[in-house]
Amino acid sequence: MKEKSGCGLKKNDLFELTIEDIGSEGEGIGKYDGFTFFVKDAVTGDRIQAQVLKVNKNYGFAKVVRILTPSPQRVEPMCPVARQCGGCQLQHVSYAEQLRYKADKVKNCLVRIGGISEPCMESILGMEEPFYYRNKAQFPVGCDKNGEPVIGFYAGRTHHIIATETCCIQAKLNRCLMKTFRAFLKKYAIAPYHEEDGTGLVRHVLTRIGFATGEVMVCPVINGNSMPHATELVEMLQQAVEQYQKEEQYQQEEKYQTEEQHRREEPYRQAKQESTVYHLTSVCFNINKEKTNVILGERIVPFFGETYITDYIGDVCFRISPLSFYQVNPIQTKVLYEQALTYAGLTGEETVWDLYCGIGTISLFLAGRAKKVYGVEIVPQAISDARENAKLNGINNAEFFVGAAEEVLPEQYKKSGGTMRADVIVVDPPRKGCAESLLDTIVAMEPDRVVYV
Ligand code: SAH
């Protein structure tokens, strides 16, 4: 007989639980007799009937059988496949609660890891409506049970594709792009890639949309050197974008029937990209023949238009290619960069270092208010994009270095004999954070302000 765990429950047992917190994966956390359970799809404040999935020595996993008393923070997800799809973890939680949870997560890091007992925090800056905001999508392509092409997102922790052409965090235009792309695959009998044996052609479809410019890129990722019927693909996509544009315009006109209403709501329309005119400006192919989970290969084959789109953040224009890192939520990017600008407190006299600068977005956003900006980034292509972007905007007080931030900054500092100064240092590292050697150099340089994005 299997031994009972510390909580006195075993697999499949039913019990009641009150959810008290959200875990790092968005799951609900509750305590049964002092023993912690993690429960997917449960919300802080729910009283549930749960069933044990697994018990470890100090904690267990359970699933929701029935919601006895729903939390006031529980909402109906907008997306019909929110539970199955691995994309969103918190759609069943009100946005206000999501923001509270995120702010709390940052606070906990500062307290527990940083050892700051009472961090001084400003309130989190959320968006008005957290839907239809993503400017980049990477949809996996596969086959369903009947061998028909399916496009969507992976279910949590698997590579089973959930058809999600109507994803409601992506730009709405993606629905029509994906519908068209699937119709194209079907019409010309083009095989999706099979992960198991490495056969088939189409692995993913990447789309990028310039919310400010309306420029649209479609970049299929293929396990081969070329896409058959690519000309027909471009035609189908162009027609689809035009059709979408017409329908949108018609809907908008219905919505804003009077001139007066139209005039009054114009600024609002602009903020929501309702007045953007979409047009297909780039169809290119990314070649990836490796047996790997990495989505993009290194080679881009141009086919129609440019191999980049342009977009604006504030007044600064950027060229974005399929492989470049570019913030995915353009509405919040502006909020974020403006906050960084405020914290940087620039007057026009400052020397600024922007470490982990990508294609130079923050550097160029700050350059107009600083004397000199230096950007550092490890990906050479991103630095050539950053230099191009500087030229494109007529910015000549920004200089870029290729290399690891933890090498470039210490080297430059050493080369100057320890005399190099910065007024402001901005860091925007990937998840693992900054290397200690970099932090040591930042401390040694004694900048007036450090802005950690
Ligand atoms: N600030 C930019 C990019 C942030 S993403 C923006 O807002 O658009 C983080 C960037 O750090 C990526 O472009 C990544 O390529 C780069 N990077 C990762 N490790 C690095 C390192 N050790 N040194 C410098 N750059 C690094």
Coordinates of C-alpha atoms and ligand atoms in Angstrom, one line a residue:
M1 CA 0.0 0.0 0.0
K2 CA 1.2 3.5 -0.8
E3 CA 2.2 5.6 2.2
K4 CA 0.2 8.7 2.9
S5 CA 2.1 12.0 2.7
G6 CA 2.5 14.7 5.3
C7 CA -0.8 16.1 4.4
G8 CA -2.7 12.9 5.0
L9 CA -4.0 12.9 1.4
K10 CA -3.1 10.6 -1.5
K11 CA -3.6 10.7 -5.3
N12 CA -7.2 11.2 -6.4
D13 CA -8.5 12.2 -2.9
L14 CA -11.0 15.0 -3.0
F15 CA -10.7 17.9 -0.6
E16 CA -11.7 21.5 -0.1
L17 CA -9.2 24.3 -0.5
T18 CA -9.1 28.1 -0.3
I19 CA -6.7 29.7 -2.8
E20 CA -4.5 32.3 -1.2
D21 CA -1.9 33.3 -3.8
I22 CA -0.7 32.9 -7.3
G23 CA 2.5 31.0 -8.1
S24 CA 5.2 31.8 -10.6
E25 CA 3.5 29.8 -13.4
G26 CA 0.1 31.5 -12.7
E27 CA -1.2 28.6 -10.7
G28 CA -3.3 29.0 -7.6
I29 CA -1.7 28.2 -4.2
G30 CA -3.6 27.1 -1.2
K31 CA -2.8 25.4 2.1
Y32 CA -4.5 22.2 3.4
D33 CA -3.7 21.7 7.1
G34 CA -0.5 23.8 6.6
F35 CA 0.5 21.7 3.5
T36 CA 0.9 23.7 0.2
F37 CA -1.0 22.7 -2.9
F38 CA -0.5 24.2 -6.4
V39 CA -3.7 24.2 -8.5
K40 CA -3.8 25.1 -12.1
D41 CA -6.6 27.5 -13.2
A42 CA -7.5 28.5 -9.6
V43 CA -7.6 32.1 -8.5
T44 CA -6.7 33.9 -5.3
G45 CA -9.9 34.0 -3.3
D46 CA -11.5 30.9 -4.8
R47 CA -13.0 28.2 -2.5
I48 CA -12.7 25.0 -4.5
Q49 CA -13.2 21.3 -4.4
A50 CA -9.9 19.9 -5.5
Q51 CA -8.5 16.5 -6.4
V52 CA -5.0 15.4 -5.6
L53 CA -2.8 14.9 -8.7
K54 CA 0.5 14.3 -6.9
V55 CA 2.0 14.7 -3.5
N56 CA 5.6 15.3 -2.8
K57 CA 7.3 15.6 0.6
N58 CA 6.6 19.3 1.2
Y59 CA 4.0 20.2 -1.4
G60 CA 1.5 18.8 -3.8
F61 CA -0.4 19.4 -7.0
A62 CA -4.2 19.3 -7.4
K63 CA -6.8 20.1 -10.0
V64 CA -10.0 22.0 -9.7
V65 CA -13.1 19.7 -9.6
R66 CA -15.6 22.3 -8.7
I67 CA -15.6 25.9 -7.8
L68 CA -17.5 26.2 -4.5
T69 CA -17.2 30.0 -4.1
P70 CA -15.6 31.9 -7.0
S71 CA -13.1 34.6 -6.2
P72 CA -14.3 38.1 -7.0
Q73 CA -11.1 38.3 -9.1
R74 CA -12.3 35.5 -11.3
V75 CA -13.3 36.5 -14.8
E76 CA -14.5 34.6 -17.9
P77 CA -11.5 34.4 -20.3
M78 CA -12.0 36.2 -23.6
C79 CA -10.3 33.4 -25.5
P80 CA -12.2 30.1 -25.9
V81 CA -9.1 28.0 -25.6
A82 CA -7.4 29.9 -22.8
R83 CA -7.3 26.7 -20.6
Q84 CA -5.8 24.4 -23.2
C85 CA -3.4 26.8 -24.9
G86 CA 0.0 27.2 -23.3
G87 CA 0.1 30.9 -24.3
C88 CA -1.8 32.7 -21.5
Q89 CA -1.8 31.6 -17.8
L90 CA -3.9 34.4 -16.2
Q91 CA -6.8 35.1 -18.5
H92 CA -9.3 33.9 -16.0
V93 CA -7.9 36.5 -13.5
S94 CA -9.1 40.1 -13.6
Y95 CA -6.5 42.5 -15.1
A96 CA -6.4 44.5 -11.9
E97 CA -5.5 41.3 -10.0
Q98 CA -2.9 40.4 -12.6
L99 CA -1.2 43.8 -12.1
R100 CA -1.3 43.4 -8.3
Y101 CA 0.3 40.0 -8.7
K102 CA 3.0 41.2 -11.0
A103 CA 3.9 44.2 -8.7
D104 CA 3.9 41.8 -5.8
K105 CA 6.3 39.5 -7.6
V106 CA 8.8 42.3 -8.2
K107 CA 8.4 43.4 -4.6
N108 CA 9.1 39.8 -3.4
C109 CA 12.3 39.7 -5.5
L110 CA 13.5 42.9 -3.9
V111 CA 12.7 41.7 -0.4
R112 CA 13.7 38.1 -0.6
I113 CA 16.6 38.2 -3.0
G114 CA 17.6 41.8 -2.7
G115 CA 17.3 41.9 1.1
I116 CA 15.6 45.3 1.0
S117 CA 13.0 45.0 3.7
E118 CA 10.8 47.9 2.6
P119 CA 11.4 48.7 -1.0
C120 CA 10.0 52.0 -2.1
M121 CA 7.7 51.3 -5.1
E122 CA 5.6 53.4 -7.4
S123 CA 2.4 51.9 -8.7
I124 CA 2.5 49.6 -11.7
L125 CA 1.5 51.1 -15.0
G126 CA -0.9 48.8 -16.8
M127 CA -2.6 49.3 -20.1
E128 CA -6.2 50.2 -20.7
E129 CA -7.2 46.9 -22.3
P130 CA -4.7 44.0 -22.3
F131 CA -5.9 42.5 -25.6
Y132 CA -4.9 42.6 -29.3
Y133 CA -1.6 44.2 -28.5
R134 CA 1.2 41.9 -29.7
N135 CA 3.0 43.0 -32.8
K136 CA 4.9 39.8 -33.3
A137 CA 3.6 36.2 -33.5
Q138 CA 5.3 32.9 -34.1
F139 CA 2.6 30.3 -34.8
P140 CA 3.6 26.6 -35.1
V141 CA 2.2 24.8 -38.1
G142 CA 1.3 21.1 -38.0
C143 CA -1.4 18.6 -39.0
D144 CA -4.6 17.6 -37.2
K145 CA -5.9 14.0 -36.9
N146 CA -7.2 14.1 -40.4
G147 CA -4.0 15.4 -41.9
E148 CA -5.3 18.9 -42.4
P149 CA -2.9 21.8 -41.8
V150 CA -3.4 23.4 -38.3
I151 CA -2.0 26.7 -37.1
G152 CA -2.0 27.7 -33.5
F153 CA -0.1 27.6 -30.3
Y154 CA 1.3 24.7 -28.3
A155 CA -0.6 23.4 -25.3
G156 CA 1.2 23.8 -22.0
R157 CA 4.4 21.8 -21.8
T158 CA 3.7 19.8 -25.0
H159 CA 4.1 20.3 -28.7
H160 CA 0.4 19.5 -29.4
I161 CA -0.9 22.4 -31.4
I162 CA -4.1 24.0 -30.3
A163 CA -5.8 25.8 -33.2
T164 CA -5.8 29.4 -32.1
E165 CA -6.1 31.5 -35.2
T166 CA -8.3 33.8 -33.3
C167 CA -5.7 34.5 -30.5
C168 CA -6.9 37.6 -28.7
I169 CA -3.6 39.0 -27.5
Q170 CA -2.3 39.2 -31.1
A171 CA -3.1 42.0 -33.5
K172 CA -6.5 41.2 -35.0
L173 CA -5.0 41.2 -38.5
N174 CA -3.2 37.9 -37.6
R175 CA -6.5 36.1 -37.8
C176 CA -6.9 36.8 -41.4
L177 CA -3.2 36.2 -42.2
M178 CA -3.4 32.8 -40.5
K179 CA -6.6 31.8 -42.2
T180 CA -5.2 32.7 -45.5
F181 CA -1.9 30.9 -44.9
R182 CA -3.8 27.8 -43.9
A183 CA -5.9 28.0 -47.0
F184 CA -2.7 28.4 -49.1
L185 CA -1.1 25.3 -47.6
K186 CA -4.3 23.3 -48.3
K187 CA -4.8 24.6 -51.8
Y188 CA -1.3 23.7 -52.9
A189 CA -0.9 20.6 -50.7
I190 CA 2.2 22.0 -49.0
A191 CA 3.2 19.7 -46.1
P192 CA 3.6 21.0 -42.6
Y193 CA 6.8 19.9 -40.8
H194 CA 6.7 16.7 -38.7
E195 CA 8.8 17.0 -35.7
E196 CA 9.0 13.2 -35.2
D197 CA 10.8 12.4 -38.4
G198 CA 11.9 15.8 -39.7
T199 CA 9.9 15.6 -42.9
G200 CA 7.5 18.2 -44.4
L201 CA 8.2 21.9 -45.2
V202 CA 6.5 24.5 -43.1
R203 CA 7.5 24.7 -39.4
H204 CA 6.2 28.1 -38.2
V205 CA 4.8 31.4 -39.5
L206 CA 6.3 34.5 -38.1
T207 CA 4.4 37.8 -38.5
R208 CA 5.4 41.3 -37.5
I209 CA 3.1 44.3 -37.7
G210 CA 4.2 47.9 -37.4
F211 CA 1.3 49.3 -35.3
A212 CA 2.3 52.9 -36.2
T213 CA 3.1 52.3 -39.9
G214 CA 0.6 49.5 -40.8
E215 CA 3.5 47.6 -42.4
V216 CA 3.0 43.8 -42.4
M217 CA 5.6 41.1 -42.6
V218 CA 4.8 37.4 -43.1
C219 CA 7.8 35.1 -42.8
P220 CA 7.2 31.3 -42.9
V221 CA 10.0 29.2 -41.3
I222 CA 10.7 26.4 -43.7
N223 CA 12.6 23.1 -43.6
G224 CA 13.9 23.6 -47.2
N225 CA 15.4 26.2 -49.5
S226 CA 12.3 27.6 -51.1
M227 CA 8.5 27.8 -50.9
P228 CA 6.6 26.4 -53.8
H229 CA 3.9 28.8 -55.2
A230 CA 5.4 31.7 -53.3
T231 CA 4.0 34.2 -55.9
E232 CA 0.5 32.8 -55.2
L233 CA 1.1 33.1 -51.5
V234 CA 1.9 36.8 -51.8
E235 CA -1.2 37.4 -53.9
M236 CA -3.4 35.6 -51.4
L237 CA -2.0 37.5 -48.5
Q238 CA -2.3 40.9 -50.3
Q239 CA -5.9 40.3 -51.1
A240 CA -6.6 39.1 -47.5
V241 CA -5.0 42.3 -46.0
E242 CA -7.0 44.5 -48.4
Q243 CA -10.2 42.7 -47.6
Y244 CA -9.5 43.0 -43.9
Q245 CA -8.8 46.7 -44.3
K246 CA -12.1 47.3 -46.1
E247 CA -14.1 45.4 -43.5
E248 CA -12.4 47.2 -40.6
Q249 CA -13.1 50.6 -42.3
Y250 CA -16.7 49.6 -42.8
Q251 CA -17.0 48.5 -39.2
Q252 CA -15.4 51.7 -37.9
E253 CA -17.8 53.8 -40.0
E254 CA -20.7 52.0 -38.6
K255 CA -19.4 52.6 -35.1
Y256 CA -18.7 56.3 -35.5
Q257 CA -21.8 57.3 -37.4
T258 CA -21.9 61.0 -36.8
E259 CA -19.1 63.4 -37.9
E260 CA -19.1 64.9 -34.4
Q261 CA -18.6 61.5 -32.8
H262 CA -15.9 60.7 -35.3
R263 CA -14.0 63.9 -34.5
R264 CA -14.4 63.4 -30.7
E265 CA -13.2 59.8 -30.8
E266 CA -10.3 60.3 -33.3
P267 CA -7.5 60.5 -30.6
Y268 CA -8.9 57.4 -29.1
R269 CA -8.9 55.6 -32.4
Q270 CA -5.3 56.6 -33.0
A271 CA -4.3 55.3 -29.7
K272 CA -5.9 52.0 -30.5
Q273 CA -4.5 51.8 -34.0
E274 CA -8.0 51.9 -35.4
S275 CA -6.9 54.3 -38.0
T276 CA -3.8 52.3 -39.1
V277 CA -3.9 51.3 -42.8
Y278 CA -2.3 47.8 -43.0
H279 CA -0.4 46.9 -46.1
L280 CA 1.8 43.9 -46.9
T281 CA 5.3 45.1 -47.3
S282 CA 7.4 42.0 -46.7
V283 CA 7.2 38.3 -47.4
C284 CA 10.4 36.4 -46.8
F285 CA 11.4 33.0 -45.7
N286 CA 13.5 31.8 -42.8
I287 CA 15.4 28.6 -43.4
N288 CA 15.6 26.2 -40.5
K289 CA 16.6 22.6 -41.4
E290 CA 17.8 21.7 -37.9
K291 CA 16.2 19.2 -35.6
T292 CA 15.6 21.7 -32.9
N293 CA 13.1 23.5 -30.7
V294 CA 14.7 26.8 -31.7
I295 CA 12.1 28.5 -33.9
L296 CA 14.2 30.6 -36.3
G297 CA 17.2 29.6 -38.4
E298 CA 19.9 32.1 -39.3
R299 CA 19.2 32.5 -43.0
I300 CA 16.5 34.9 -44.4
V301 CA 15.6 34.5 -48.1
P302 CA 13.9 37.7 -49.5
F303 CA 10.9 37.2 -51.7
F304 CA 8.5 40.1 -51.8
G305 CA 9.3 43.6 -50.6
E306 CA 11.9 44.3 -48.0
T307 CA 13.3 41.9 -45.4
Y308 CA 12.2 44.3 -42.6
I309 CA 9.3 46.4 -41.5
T310 CA 9.6 49.9 -40.1
D311 CA 7.8 51.1 -37.0
Y312 CA 7.9 54.0 -34.6
I313 CA 8.3 54.3 -30.9
G314 CA 7.4 57.9 -30.1
D315 CA 9.1 59.9 -32.9
V316 CA 11.9 57.5 -33.4
C317 CA 11.7 55.2 -36.4
F318 CA 13.1 51.6 -36.4
R319 CA 13.8 48.9 -39.0
I320 CA 12.9 45.5 -37.7
S321 CA 14.0 42.3 -39.4
P322 CA 12.7 38.8 -38.6
L323 CA 15.6 38.0 -36.3
S324 CA 15.8 41.3 -34.4
F325 CA 14.6 41.6 -30.8
Y326 CA 11.8 44.2 -30.6
Q327 CA 9.5 44.8 -27.7
V328 CA 6.2 43.0 -28.5
N329 CA 3.7 45.4 -26.9
P330 CA 4.1 48.7 -28.7
I331 CA 1.6 50.5 -26.5
Q332 CA 3.4 49.6 -23.3
T333 CA 6.9 50.0 -24.9
K334 CA 6.2 53.7 -25.1
V335 CA 5.1 53.7 -21.5
L336 CA 8.2 51.8 -20.5
Y337 CA 10.7 53.9 -22.4
E338 CA 9.1 57.1 -21.3
Q339 CA 9.4 55.9 -17.7
A340 CA 13.1 55.0 -18.3
L341 CA 13.5 58.5 -19.8
T342 CA 11.9 60.1 -16.7
Y343 CA 14.1 58.1 -14.3
A344 CA 17.2 58.9 -16.4
G345 CA 16.4 62.6 -15.7
L346 CA 18.2 63.9 -18.8
T347 CA 18.9 67.5 -19.5
G348 CA 21.0 67.2 -22.7
E349 CA 24.4 67.3 -20.9
E350 CA 24.6 63.7 -19.9
T351 CA 26.7 60.7 -21.0
V352 CA 24.6 57.6 -21.1
W353 CA 25.4 53.9 -21.4
D354 CA 22.6 51.7 -22.7
L355 CA 23.7 48.1 -22.0
Y356 CA 21.9 45.2 -23.7
C357 CA 20.6 47.7 -26.3
G358 CA 19.3 45.3 -29.0
I359 CA 18.6 47.3 -32.2
G360 CA 19.2 50.5 -30.2
T361 CA 15.6 51.3 -29.2
I362 CA 16.3 52.7 -25.8
S363 CA 19.6 54.3 -26.9
L364 CA 17.9 56.2 -29.7
F365 CA 14.9 57.1 -27.6
L366 CA 17.3 58.7 -25.1
A367 CA 19.7 60.2 -27.6
G368 CA 17.6 63.3 -28.3
R369 CA 17.9 64.3 -24.6
A370 CA 21.5 63.4 -23.9
K371 CA 24.9 64.6 -25.0
K372 CA 26.2 61.2 -25.9
V373 CA 24.8 57.6 -25.8
Y374 CA 26.8 54.4 -26.0
G375 CA 25.0 51.2 -26.7
V376 CA 26.3 47.7 -26.1
E377 CA 24.8 44.5 -27.5
I378 CA 26.1 40.9 -28.0
V379 CA 24.3 40.2 -31.4
P380 CA 26.3 41.7 -34.3
Q381 CA 23.3 41.9 -36.6
A382 CA 21.4 43.9 -33.9
I383 CA 24.2 46.4 -33.7
S384 CA 24.3 46.9 -37.5
D385 CA 20.5 47.5 -37.2
A386 CA 21.1 49.9 -34.4
R387 CA 23.7 51.9 -36.5
E388 CA 21.2 51.9 -39.5
N389 CA 18.4 53.1 -37.2
A390 CA 20.6 55.9 -35.9
K391 CA 21.3 57.0 -39.5
L392 CA 17.6 56.6 -40.4
N393 CA 16.7 59.1 -37.7
G394 CA 19.7 61.5 -38.3
I395 CA 21.0 60.7 -34.8
N396 CA 24.8 61.2 -34.6
N397 CA 25.4 61.3 -30.9
A398 CA 25.0 57.5 -30.5
E399 CA 27.8 55.0 -30.7
F400 CA 27.4 51.2 -30.6
F401 CA 29.7 48.4 -29.5
V402 CA 29.3 44.7 -30.3
G403 CA 30.1 42.4 -27.4
A404 CA 29.1 41.2 -24.0
A405 CA 28.1 44.0 -21.7
E406 CA 30.2 42.4 -18.9
E407 CA 33.2 42.5 -21.2
V408 CA 32.8 45.8 -23.1
L409 CA 32.1 48.1 -20.2
P410 CA 34.9 46.8 -17.9
E411 CA 37.4 46.9 -20.8
Q412 CA 36.5 50.5 -21.7
Y413 CA 36.7 51.5 -18.1
K414 CA 40.0 49.8 -17.7
K415 CA 41.4 51.3 -20.9
S416 CA 40.5 54.8 -19.6
G417 CA 42.6 54.1 -16.5
G418 CA 39.4 54.3 -14.3
T419 CA 38.6 57.8 -15.4
M420 CA 35.6 57.0 -17.6
R421 CA 32.4 58.4 -16.2
A422 CA 28.7 58.0 -17.0
D423 CA 25.9 60.1 -15.7
V424 CA 23.3 57.5 -16.4
I425 CA 23.6 53.7 -17.0
V426 CA 20.6 51.9 -18.4
V427 CA 20.5 48.1 -18.3
D428 CA 17.9 45.9 -19.9
P429 CA 19.3 42.4 -19.6
P430 CA 17.7 39.1 -20.5
R431 CA 16.1 37.1 -17.7
K432 CA 19.2 35.9 -16.1
G433 CA 20.2 39.5 -15.3
C434 CA 23.5 41.2 -15.3
A435 CA 26.9 39.5 -14.7
E436 CA 28.5 40.4 -11.4
S437 CA 31.6 41.8 -13.1
L438 CA 29.4 44.3 -14.9
L439 CA 27.7 45.3 -11.7
D440 CA 31.1 45.9 -10.1
T441 CA 32.1 48.1 -13.0
I442 CA 28.9 50.1 -12.7
V443 CA 29.5 50.6 -9.0
A444 CA 33.1 51.7 -9.7
M445 CA 31.9 54.2 -12.3
E446 CA 29.7 55.9 -9.8
P447 CA 27.0 57.1 -12.2
D448 CA 24.3 59.5 -10.9
R449 CA 21.5 57.2 -11.8
V450 CA 21.1 53.5 -12.8
V451 CA 17.9 52.6 -14.7
Y452 CA 17.3 48.9 -14.6
V453 CA 14.6 47.9 -17.2
Ligands
SAH1 N1 16.9 47.2 -24.8 C1 16.4 46.5 -26.0 C2 16.7 45.0 -26.0 C3 16.4 44.3 -24.7 S1 16.4 42.5 -24.8 C4 14.9 46.7 -26.3 O1 14.2 47.2 -25.4 O2 14.5 46.5 -27.4 C5 18.0 42.1 -24.2 C6 19.1 42.1 -25.3 O3 20.3 41.8 -24.6 C7 19.0 41.2 -26.5 O4 19.1 42.0 -27.6 C8 20.1 40.2 -26.3 O5 20.7 39.9 -27.6 C9 21.1 41.0 -25.5 N2 22.1 40.3 -24.7 C10 22.0 39.1 -24.2 N3 23.1 38.9 -23.4 C11 24.0 39.9 -23.5 C12 25.3 40.2 -23.0 N4 25.9 39.4 -22.2 N5 25.8 41.4 -23.3 C13 25.1 42.3 -24.1 N6 23.9 42.0 -24.7 C14 23.3 40.9 -24.4

